[in-house]
Short mmCIF file of C-alpha atoms and ligand atoms in Angstrom, two decimals:
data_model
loop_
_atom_site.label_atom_id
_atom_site.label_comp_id
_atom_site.label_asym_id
_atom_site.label_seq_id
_atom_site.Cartn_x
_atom_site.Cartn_y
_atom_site.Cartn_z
CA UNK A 11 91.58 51.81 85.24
CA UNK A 12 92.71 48.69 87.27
CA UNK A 13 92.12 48.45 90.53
CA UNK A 14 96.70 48.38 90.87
CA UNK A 15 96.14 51.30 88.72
CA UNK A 16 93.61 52.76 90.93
CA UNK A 17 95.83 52.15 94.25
CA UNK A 18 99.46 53.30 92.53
CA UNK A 19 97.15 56.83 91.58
CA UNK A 20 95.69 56.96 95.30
CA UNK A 21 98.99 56.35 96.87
CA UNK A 22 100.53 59.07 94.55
CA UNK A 23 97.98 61.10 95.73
CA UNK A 24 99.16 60.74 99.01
CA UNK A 25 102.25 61.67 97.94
CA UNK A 26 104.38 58.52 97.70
CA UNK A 27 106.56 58.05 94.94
CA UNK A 28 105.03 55.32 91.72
CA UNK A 29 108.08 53.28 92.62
CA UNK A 30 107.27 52.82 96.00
CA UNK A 31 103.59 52.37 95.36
CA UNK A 32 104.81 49.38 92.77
CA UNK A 33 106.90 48.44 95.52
CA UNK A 34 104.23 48.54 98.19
CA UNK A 35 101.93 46.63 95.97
CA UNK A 36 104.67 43.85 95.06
CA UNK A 37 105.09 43.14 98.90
CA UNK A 38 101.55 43.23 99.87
CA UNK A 39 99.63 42.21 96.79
CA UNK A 40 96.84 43.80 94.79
CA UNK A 41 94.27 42.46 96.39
CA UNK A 42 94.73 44.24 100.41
CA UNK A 43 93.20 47.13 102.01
CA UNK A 44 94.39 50.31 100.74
CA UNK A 45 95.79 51.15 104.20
CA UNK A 46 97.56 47.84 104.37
CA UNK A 47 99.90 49.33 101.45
CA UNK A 48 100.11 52.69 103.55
CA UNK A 49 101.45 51.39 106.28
CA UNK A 50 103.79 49.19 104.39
CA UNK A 51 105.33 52.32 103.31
CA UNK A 52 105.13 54.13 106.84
CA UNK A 53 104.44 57.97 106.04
CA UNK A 54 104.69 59.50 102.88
CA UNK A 55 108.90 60.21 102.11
CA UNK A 56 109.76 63.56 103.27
CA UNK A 57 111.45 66.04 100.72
CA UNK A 58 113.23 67.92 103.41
CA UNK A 59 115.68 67.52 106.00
CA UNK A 60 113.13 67.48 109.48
CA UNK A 61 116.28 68.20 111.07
CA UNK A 62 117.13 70.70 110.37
CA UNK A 63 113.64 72.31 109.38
CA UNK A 64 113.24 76.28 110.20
CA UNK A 65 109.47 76.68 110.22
CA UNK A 66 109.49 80.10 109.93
CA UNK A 67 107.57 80.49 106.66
CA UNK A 68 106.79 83.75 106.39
CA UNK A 69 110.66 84.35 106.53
CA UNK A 70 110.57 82.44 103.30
CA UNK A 71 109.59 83.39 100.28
CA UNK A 72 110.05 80.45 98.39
CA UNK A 73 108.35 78.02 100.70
CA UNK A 74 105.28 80.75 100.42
CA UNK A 75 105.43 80.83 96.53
CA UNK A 76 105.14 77.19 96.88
CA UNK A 77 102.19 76.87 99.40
CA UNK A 78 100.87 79.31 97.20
CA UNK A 79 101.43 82.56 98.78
CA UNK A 80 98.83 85.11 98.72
CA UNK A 81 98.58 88.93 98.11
CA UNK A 82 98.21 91.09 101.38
CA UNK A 83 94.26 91.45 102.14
CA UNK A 84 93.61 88.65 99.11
CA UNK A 85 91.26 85.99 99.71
CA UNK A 86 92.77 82.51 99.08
CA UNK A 87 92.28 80.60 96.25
CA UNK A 88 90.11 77.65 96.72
CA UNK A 89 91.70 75.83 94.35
CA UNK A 90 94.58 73.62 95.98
CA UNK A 91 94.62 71.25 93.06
CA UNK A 92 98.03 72.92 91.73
CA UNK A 93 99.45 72.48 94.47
CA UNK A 94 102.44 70.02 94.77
CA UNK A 95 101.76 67.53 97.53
CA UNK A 96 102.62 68.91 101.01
CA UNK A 97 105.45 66.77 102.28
CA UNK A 98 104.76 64.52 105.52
CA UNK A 99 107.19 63.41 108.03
CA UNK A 100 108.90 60.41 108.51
CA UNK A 101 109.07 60.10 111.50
CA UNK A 102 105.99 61.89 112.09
CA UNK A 103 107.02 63.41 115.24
CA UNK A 104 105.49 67.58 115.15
CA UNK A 105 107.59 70.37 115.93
CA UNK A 106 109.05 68.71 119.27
CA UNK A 107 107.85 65.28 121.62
CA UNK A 108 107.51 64.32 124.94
CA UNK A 109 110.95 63.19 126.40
CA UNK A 110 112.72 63.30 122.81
CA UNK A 111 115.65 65.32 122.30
CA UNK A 112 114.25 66.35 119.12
CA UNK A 113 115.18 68.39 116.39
CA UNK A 114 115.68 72.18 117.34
CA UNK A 115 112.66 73.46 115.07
CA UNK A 116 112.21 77.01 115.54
CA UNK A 117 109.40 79.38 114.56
CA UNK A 118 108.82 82.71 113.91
CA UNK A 119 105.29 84.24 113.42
CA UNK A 120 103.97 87.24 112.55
CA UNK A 121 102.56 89.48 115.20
CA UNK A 122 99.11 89.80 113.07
CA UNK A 123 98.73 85.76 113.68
CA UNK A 124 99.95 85.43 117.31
CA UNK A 125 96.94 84.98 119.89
CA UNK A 126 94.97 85.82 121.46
CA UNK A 127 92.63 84.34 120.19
CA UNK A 128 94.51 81.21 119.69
CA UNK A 129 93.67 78.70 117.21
CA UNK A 130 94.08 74.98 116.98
CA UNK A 131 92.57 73.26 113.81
CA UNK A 132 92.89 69.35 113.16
CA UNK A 133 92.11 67.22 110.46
CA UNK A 134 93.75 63.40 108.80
CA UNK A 135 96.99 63.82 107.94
CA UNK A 136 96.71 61.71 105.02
CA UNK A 137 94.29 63.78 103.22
CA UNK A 138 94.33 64.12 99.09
CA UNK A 139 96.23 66.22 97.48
CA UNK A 140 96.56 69.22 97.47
CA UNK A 141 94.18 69.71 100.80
CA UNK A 142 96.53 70.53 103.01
CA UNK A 143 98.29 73.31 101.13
CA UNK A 144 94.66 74.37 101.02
CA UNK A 145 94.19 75.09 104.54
CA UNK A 146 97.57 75.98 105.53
CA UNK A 147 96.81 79.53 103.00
CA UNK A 148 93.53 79.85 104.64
CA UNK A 149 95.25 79.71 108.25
CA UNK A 150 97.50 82.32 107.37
CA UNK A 151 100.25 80.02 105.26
CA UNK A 152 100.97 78.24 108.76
CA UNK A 153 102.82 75.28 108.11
CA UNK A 154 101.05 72.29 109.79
CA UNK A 155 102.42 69.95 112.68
CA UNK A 156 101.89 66.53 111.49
CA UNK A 157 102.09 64.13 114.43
CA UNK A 158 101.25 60.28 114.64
CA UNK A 159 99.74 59.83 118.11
CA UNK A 160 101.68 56.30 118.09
CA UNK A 161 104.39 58.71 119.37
CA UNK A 162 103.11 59.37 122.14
CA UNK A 163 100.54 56.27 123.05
CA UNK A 164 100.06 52.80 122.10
CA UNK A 165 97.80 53.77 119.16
CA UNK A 166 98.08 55.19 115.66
CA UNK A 167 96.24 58.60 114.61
CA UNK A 168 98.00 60.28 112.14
CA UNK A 169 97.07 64.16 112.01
CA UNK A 170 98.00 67.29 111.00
CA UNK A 171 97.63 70.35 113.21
CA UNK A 172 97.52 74.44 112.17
CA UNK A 173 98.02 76.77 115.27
CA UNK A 174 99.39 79.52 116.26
CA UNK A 175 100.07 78.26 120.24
CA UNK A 176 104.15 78.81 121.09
CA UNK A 177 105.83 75.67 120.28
CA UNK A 178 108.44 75.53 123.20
CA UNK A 179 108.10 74.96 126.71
CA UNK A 180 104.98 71.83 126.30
CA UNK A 181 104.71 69.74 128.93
CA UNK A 182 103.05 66.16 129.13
CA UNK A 183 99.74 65.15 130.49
CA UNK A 184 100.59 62.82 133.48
CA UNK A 185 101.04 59.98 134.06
CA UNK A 186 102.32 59.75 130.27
CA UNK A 187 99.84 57.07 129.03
CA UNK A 188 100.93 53.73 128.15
CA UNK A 189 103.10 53.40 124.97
CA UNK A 190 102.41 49.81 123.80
CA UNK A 191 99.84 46.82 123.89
CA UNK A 192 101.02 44.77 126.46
CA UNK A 193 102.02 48.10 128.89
CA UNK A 194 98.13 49.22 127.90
CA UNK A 195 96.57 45.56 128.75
CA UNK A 196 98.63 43.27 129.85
CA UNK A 197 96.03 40.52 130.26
CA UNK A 198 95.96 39.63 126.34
CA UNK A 199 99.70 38.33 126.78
CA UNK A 200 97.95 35.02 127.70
CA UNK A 201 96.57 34.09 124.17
CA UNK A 202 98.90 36.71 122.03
CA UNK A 203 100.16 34.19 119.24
CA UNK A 204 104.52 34.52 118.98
CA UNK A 205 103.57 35.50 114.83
CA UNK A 206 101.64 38.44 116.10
CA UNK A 207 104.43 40.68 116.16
CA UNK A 208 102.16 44.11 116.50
CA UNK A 209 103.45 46.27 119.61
CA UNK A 210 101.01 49.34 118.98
CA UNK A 211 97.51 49.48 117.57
CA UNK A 212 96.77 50.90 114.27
CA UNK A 213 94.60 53.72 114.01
CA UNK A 214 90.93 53.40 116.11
CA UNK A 215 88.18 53.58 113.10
CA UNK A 216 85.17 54.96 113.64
CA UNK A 217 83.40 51.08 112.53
CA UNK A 218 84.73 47.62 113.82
CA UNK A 219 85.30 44.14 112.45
CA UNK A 220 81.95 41.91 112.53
CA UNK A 221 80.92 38.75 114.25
CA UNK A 222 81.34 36.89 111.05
CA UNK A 223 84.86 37.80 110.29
CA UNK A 224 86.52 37.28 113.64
CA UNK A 225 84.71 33.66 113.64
CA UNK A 226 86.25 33.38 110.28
CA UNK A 227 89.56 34.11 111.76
CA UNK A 228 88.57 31.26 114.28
CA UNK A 229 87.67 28.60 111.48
CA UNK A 230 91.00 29.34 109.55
CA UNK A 231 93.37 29.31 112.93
CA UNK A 232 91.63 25.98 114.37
CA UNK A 233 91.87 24.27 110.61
CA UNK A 234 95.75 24.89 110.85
CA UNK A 235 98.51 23.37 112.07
CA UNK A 236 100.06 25.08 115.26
CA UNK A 237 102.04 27.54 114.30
CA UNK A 238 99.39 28.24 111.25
CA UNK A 239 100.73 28.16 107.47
CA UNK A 240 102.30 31.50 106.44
CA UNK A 241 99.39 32.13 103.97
CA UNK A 242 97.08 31.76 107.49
CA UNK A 243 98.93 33.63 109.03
CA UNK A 244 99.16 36.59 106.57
CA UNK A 245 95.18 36.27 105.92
CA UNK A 246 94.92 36.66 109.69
CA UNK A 247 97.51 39.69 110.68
CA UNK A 248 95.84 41.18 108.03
CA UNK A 249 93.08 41.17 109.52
CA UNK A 250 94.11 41.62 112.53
CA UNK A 251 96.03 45.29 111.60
CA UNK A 252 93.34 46.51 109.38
CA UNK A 253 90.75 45.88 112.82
CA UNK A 254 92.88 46.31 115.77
CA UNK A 255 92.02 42.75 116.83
CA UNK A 256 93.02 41.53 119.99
CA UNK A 257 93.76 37.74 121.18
CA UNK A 258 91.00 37.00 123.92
CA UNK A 259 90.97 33.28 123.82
CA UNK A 260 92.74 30.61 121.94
CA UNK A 261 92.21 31.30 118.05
CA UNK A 262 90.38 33.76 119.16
CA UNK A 263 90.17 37.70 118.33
CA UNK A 264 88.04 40.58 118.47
CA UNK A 265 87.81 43.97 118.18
CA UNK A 266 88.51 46.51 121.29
CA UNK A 267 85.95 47.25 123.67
CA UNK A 268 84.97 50.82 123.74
CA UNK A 269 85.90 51.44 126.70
CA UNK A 270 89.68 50.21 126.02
CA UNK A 271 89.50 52.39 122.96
CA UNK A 272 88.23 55.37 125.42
CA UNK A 273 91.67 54.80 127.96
CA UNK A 274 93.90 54.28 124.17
CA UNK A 275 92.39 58.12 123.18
CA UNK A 276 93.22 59.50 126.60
CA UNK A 277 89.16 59.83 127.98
CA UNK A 278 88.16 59.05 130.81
CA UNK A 279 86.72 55.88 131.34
CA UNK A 280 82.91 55.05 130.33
CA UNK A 281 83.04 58.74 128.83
CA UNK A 282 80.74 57.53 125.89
CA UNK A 283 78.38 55.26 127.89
CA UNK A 284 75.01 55.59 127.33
CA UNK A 285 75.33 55.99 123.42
CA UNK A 286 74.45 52.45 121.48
CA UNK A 287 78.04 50.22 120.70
CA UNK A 288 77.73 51.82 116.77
CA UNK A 289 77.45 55.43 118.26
CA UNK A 290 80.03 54.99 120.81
CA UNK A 291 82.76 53.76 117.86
CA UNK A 292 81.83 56.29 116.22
CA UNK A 293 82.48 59.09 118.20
CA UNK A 294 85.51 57.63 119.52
CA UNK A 295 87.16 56.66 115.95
CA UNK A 296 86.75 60.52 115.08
CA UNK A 297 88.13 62.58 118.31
CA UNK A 298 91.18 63.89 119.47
CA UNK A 299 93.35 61.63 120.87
CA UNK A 300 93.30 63.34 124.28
CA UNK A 301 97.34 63.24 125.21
CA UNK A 302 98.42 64.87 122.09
CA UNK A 303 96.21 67.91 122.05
CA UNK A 304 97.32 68.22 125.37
CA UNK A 305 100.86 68.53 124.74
CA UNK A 306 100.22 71.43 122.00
CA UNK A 307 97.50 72.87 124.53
CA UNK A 308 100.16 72.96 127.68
CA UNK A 309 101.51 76.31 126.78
CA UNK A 310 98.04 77.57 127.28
CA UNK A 311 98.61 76.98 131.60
CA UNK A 312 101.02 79.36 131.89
CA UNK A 313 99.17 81.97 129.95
CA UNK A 314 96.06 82.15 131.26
CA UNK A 315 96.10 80.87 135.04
CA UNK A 316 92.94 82.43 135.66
CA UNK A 317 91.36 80.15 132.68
CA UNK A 318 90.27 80.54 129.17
CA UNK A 319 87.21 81.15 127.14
CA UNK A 320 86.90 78.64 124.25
CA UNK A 321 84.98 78.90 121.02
CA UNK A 322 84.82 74.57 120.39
CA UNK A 323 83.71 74.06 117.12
CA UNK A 324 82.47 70.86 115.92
CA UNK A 325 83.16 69.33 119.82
CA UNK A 326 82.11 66.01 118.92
CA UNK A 327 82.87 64.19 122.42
CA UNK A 328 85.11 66.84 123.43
CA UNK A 329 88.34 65.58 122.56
CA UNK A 330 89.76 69.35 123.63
CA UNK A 331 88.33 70.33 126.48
CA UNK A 332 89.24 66.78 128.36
CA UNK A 333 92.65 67.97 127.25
CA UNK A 334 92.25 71.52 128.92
CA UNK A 335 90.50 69.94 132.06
CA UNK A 336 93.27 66.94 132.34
CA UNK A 337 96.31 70.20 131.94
CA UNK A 338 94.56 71.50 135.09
CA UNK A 339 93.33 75.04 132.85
CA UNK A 340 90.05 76.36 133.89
CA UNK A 341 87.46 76.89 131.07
CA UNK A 342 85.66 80.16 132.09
CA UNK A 343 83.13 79.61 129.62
CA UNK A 344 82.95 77.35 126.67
CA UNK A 345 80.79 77.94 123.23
CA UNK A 346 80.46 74.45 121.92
CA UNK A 347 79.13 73.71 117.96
CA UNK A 348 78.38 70.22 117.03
CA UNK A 349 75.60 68.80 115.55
CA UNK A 350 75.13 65.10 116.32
CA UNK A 351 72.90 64.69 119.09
CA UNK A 352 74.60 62.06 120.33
CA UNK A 353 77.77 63.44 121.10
CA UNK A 354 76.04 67.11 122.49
CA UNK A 355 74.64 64.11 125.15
CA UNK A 356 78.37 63.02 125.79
CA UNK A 357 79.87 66.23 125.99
CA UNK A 358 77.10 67.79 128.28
CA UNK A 359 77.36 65.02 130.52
CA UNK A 360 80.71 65.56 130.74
CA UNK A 361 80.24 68.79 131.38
CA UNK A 362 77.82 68.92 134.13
CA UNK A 363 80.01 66.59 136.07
CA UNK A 364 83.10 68.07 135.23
CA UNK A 365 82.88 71.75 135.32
CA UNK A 366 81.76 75.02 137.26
CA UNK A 367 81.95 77.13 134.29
CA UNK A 368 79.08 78.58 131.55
CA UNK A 369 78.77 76.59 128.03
CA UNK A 370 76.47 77.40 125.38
CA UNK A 371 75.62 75.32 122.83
CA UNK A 372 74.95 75.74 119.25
CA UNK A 373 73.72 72.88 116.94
CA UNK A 374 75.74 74.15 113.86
CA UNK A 375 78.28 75.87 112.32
CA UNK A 376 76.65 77.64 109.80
CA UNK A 377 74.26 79.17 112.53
CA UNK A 378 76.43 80.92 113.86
CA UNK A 379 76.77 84.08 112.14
CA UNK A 380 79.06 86.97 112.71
CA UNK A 381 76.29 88.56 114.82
CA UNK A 382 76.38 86.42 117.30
CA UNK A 383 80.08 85.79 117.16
CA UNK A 384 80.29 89.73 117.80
CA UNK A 385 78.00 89.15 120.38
CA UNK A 386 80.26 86.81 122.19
CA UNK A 387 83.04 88.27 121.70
CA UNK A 388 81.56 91.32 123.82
CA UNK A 389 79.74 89.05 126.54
CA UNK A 390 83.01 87.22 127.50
CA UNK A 391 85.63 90.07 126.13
CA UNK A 392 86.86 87.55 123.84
CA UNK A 393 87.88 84.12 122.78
CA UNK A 394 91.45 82.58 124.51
CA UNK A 395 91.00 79.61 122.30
CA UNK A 396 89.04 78.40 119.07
CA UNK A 397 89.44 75.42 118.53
CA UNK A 398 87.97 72.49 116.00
CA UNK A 399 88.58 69.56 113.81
CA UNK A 400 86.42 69.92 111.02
CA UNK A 401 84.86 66.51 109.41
CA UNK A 402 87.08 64.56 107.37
CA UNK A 403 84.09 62.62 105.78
CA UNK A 404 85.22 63.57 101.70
CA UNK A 405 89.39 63.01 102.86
CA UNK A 406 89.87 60.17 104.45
CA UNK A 407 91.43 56.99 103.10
CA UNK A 408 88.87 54.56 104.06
CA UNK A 409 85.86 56.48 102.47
CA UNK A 410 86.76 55.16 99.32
CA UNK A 411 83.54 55.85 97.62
CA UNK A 412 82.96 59.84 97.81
CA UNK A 413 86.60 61.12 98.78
CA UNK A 414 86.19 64.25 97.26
CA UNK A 415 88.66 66.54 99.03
CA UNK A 416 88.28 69.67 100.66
CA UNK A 417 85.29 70.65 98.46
CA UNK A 418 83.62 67.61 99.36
CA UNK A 419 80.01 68.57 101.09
CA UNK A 420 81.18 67.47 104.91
CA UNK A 421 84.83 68.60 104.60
CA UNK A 422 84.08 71.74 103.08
CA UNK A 423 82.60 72.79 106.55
CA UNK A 424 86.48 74.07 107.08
CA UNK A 425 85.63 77.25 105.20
CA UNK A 426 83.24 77.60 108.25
CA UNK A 427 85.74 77.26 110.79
CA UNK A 428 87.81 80.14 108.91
CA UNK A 429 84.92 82.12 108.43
CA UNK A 430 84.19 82.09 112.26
CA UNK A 431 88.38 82.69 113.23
CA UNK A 432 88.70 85.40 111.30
CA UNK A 433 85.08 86.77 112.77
CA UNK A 434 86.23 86.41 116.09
CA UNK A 435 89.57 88.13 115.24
CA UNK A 436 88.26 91.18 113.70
CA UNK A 437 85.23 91.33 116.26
CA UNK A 438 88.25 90.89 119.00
CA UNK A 439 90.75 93.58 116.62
CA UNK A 440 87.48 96.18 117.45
CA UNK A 441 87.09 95.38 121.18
N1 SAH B 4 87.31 66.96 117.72
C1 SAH B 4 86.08 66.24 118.01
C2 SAH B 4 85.61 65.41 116.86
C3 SAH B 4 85.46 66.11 115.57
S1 SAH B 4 84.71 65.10 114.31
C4 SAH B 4 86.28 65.38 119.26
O1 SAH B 4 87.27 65.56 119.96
O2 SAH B 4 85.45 64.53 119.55
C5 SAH B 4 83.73 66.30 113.52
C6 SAH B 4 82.48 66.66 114.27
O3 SAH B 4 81.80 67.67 113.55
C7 SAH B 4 81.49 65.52 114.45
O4 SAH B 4 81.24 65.36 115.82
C8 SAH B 4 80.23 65.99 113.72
O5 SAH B 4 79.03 65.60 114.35
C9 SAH B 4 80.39 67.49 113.76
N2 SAH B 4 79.67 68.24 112.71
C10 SAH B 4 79.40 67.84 111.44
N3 SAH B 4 78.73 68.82 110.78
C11 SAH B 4 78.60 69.86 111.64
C12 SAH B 4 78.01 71.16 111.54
N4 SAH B 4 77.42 71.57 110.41
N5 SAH B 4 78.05 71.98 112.61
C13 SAH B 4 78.63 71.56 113.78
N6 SAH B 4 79.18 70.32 113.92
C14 SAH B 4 79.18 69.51 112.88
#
């Protein structure tokens, strides 16, 4: 295959259209980034009015045939590779925003999937096909909310979300964070070039742009005339999109600290100090992106003013429980699974300064077996909350080498997080 062959099939994958992955690849070229050609197309076209969208799918048989509905009491099949492509949004807003007057999107859901417990899974929007169907029949056939954090804060994140939480009456975190570059640091106005027309940040990666690419950036910029050449300048916004690199100097970029990219996600600051630089991107380029959790999370306050047990599953650096702590709810006790040493360090830290409640920690998912879910579930009389992104390792779009989909050996940890949920709900069904 050739490599515009390669991109048109991985952009039909995503579920664009061939003619607008011809058209993406006329505009940009062959020879860019994969994501350069996403975002040249914004989100995948949507096939249905998101105006006007009733989300109640079990209401519906038709949408259900087409997720693949499933017998009563039948395990899903783990084949999604039938499935058509799950439509994203454009704009991808979720169910409702901050401050929008948004479209009226209703839903309805059974009484056997309404919490407690309460679930809130997350994993890339922009996942191969087929994936997403996938997980929404596992999680009961609930449609996902696919939200771009750019929405809501000066960076990109785009990510789909499967929960059962009520969908009206979300509030905020405040102060609402800072919705573009300048507003989020206005000190790189000095040496921002008048061709560098970015306003938000692209998506935070988990690895940044070297030493010997941002000096390359320097060579080409001070070799130019003032303003640079087109071709310089396209070379260098390139670049510049594909890293989130920021003007610090004249002709000069480089990537965001991580503490910037810790205040972008919503952390406190210095909440990954003490990990090395590689570590600390890391973390950060795969957590929750602390505001918008937090506005799905709100309806939780109201619920439970007394505060909620959580079963975190793969925590990483606790992307949801700064959420719960910055809404103001009380975590009683928290179960935490993750496995990288690294971030357990983070999130205990955290933790110990933080909190007055009782976590327990468990090194990995597959460990914990339905004993010692049942277990739980009778020391703390249940779960309020389980919630977990699982890896996205074998889906996203920049692991270009071993993006295997759902069955892929990181990603397929979601079958854990299912296994546990529905654990915890029939251990909870008995209590
Ligand atoms: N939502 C998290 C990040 C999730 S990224 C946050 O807010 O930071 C996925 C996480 O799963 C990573 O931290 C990874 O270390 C962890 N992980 C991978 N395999 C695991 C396993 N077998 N058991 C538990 N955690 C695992």
């Amino acid at each position: 295959m050739s490599e515009k062959d390669e991109k048109i099939k991985s952009l039909v994958d995503m579920g664009f259209s061939e003619d607008e992955a011809n058209m993406a690849i006329t505009r940009c070229g062959v020879d860019v980034d994969l994501w350069e050609l996403v975002d040249s197309l914004g989100a995948p076209r949507i096939t249905e009015d998101s105006h006007s969208r009733n989300i109640s799918d079990h209401q519906s048989k038709k949408k259900r045939n087409r997720y693949g509905g499933r017998a009563q009491g039948n395990q899903p099949s783990l084949d999604g590779s039938h499935d058509e492509p799950m439509p994203l949004p454009n704009p991808m807003v979720g169910f409702n925003l901050p401050g929008y007057l948004q479209p009226s999107v209703t839903r309805i859901l059974p009484k056997q999937d309404t919490g407690p417990p309460f679930f809130y899974y997350e994993n890339v929007a922009q996942a191969p096909k087929g994936v997403w169907a996938t997980i929404s029949r596992f999680l009961y056939d609930i449609q996902p909310e696919f939200v771009d954090s750019k929405h809501l804060c000066a960076t990109a994140r785009k990510r789909g979300y499967i929960h059962n939480l009520p969908i009206e009456n979300r509030s905020p975190l405040l102060p609402v964070p800072p919705k573009t570059i300048f507003e989020a640091f206005p000190h790189y106005k000095k040496w921002w070039p008048s061709w560098d027309l970015r306003t938000q940040l692209n998506c935070l990666r988990t690895n940044i742009a070297s030493a010997k690419l941002t000096e390359r950036i320097g060579r080409a910029l001070a070799s130019s005339d003032s303003p640079p050449a087109r071709s310089v300048q396209k070379y260098v916004m390139n670049e510049c999109r594909k890293g989130n690199l920021v003007w610090i100097g004249k002709n000069k970029v480089a990537p965001l600290e991580p503490e910037e990219m810790e205040y972008l996600l919503g952390f406190p600051k210095d909440h990954t100090r003490g990990l090395g630089i590689t570590e600390r991107y890391k973390s950060l380029g795969n957590t929750f992106q602390v505001d918008t959790v937090a506005y799905h999370l709100s309806v939780l306050k109201v619920m439970f003013p007394n505060g909620v047990n959580v079963l975190s599953l793969f925590t990483g650096i606790g992307g949801g429980e700064v959420a719960l702590h910055r809404l103001g709810i009380h975590m009683k006790a928290v179960v935490s699974v993750e496995i990288g040493k690294a971030n357990k360090r983070i999130f205990r830290g955290w933790w110990d300064q933080t909190q007055t409640g009782t976590l327990i920690e468990i090194d990995d998912v597959k460990s914990l077996t339905d004993d010692r879910i049942v277990s739980f579930v009778s020391r703390f009389g249940g779960f309020d909350l389980v919630i977990g992104g699982s890896p996205c390792n074998n889906l996203a779009g920049c692991n270009r080498y071993n993006r295997d989909g759902l069955e892929g050996e990181q990603s397929a940890l979601f079958y854990h997080y299912f296994r546990i949920l529905n654990a915890v709900k029939s251990a909870m069904a008995r209590m």
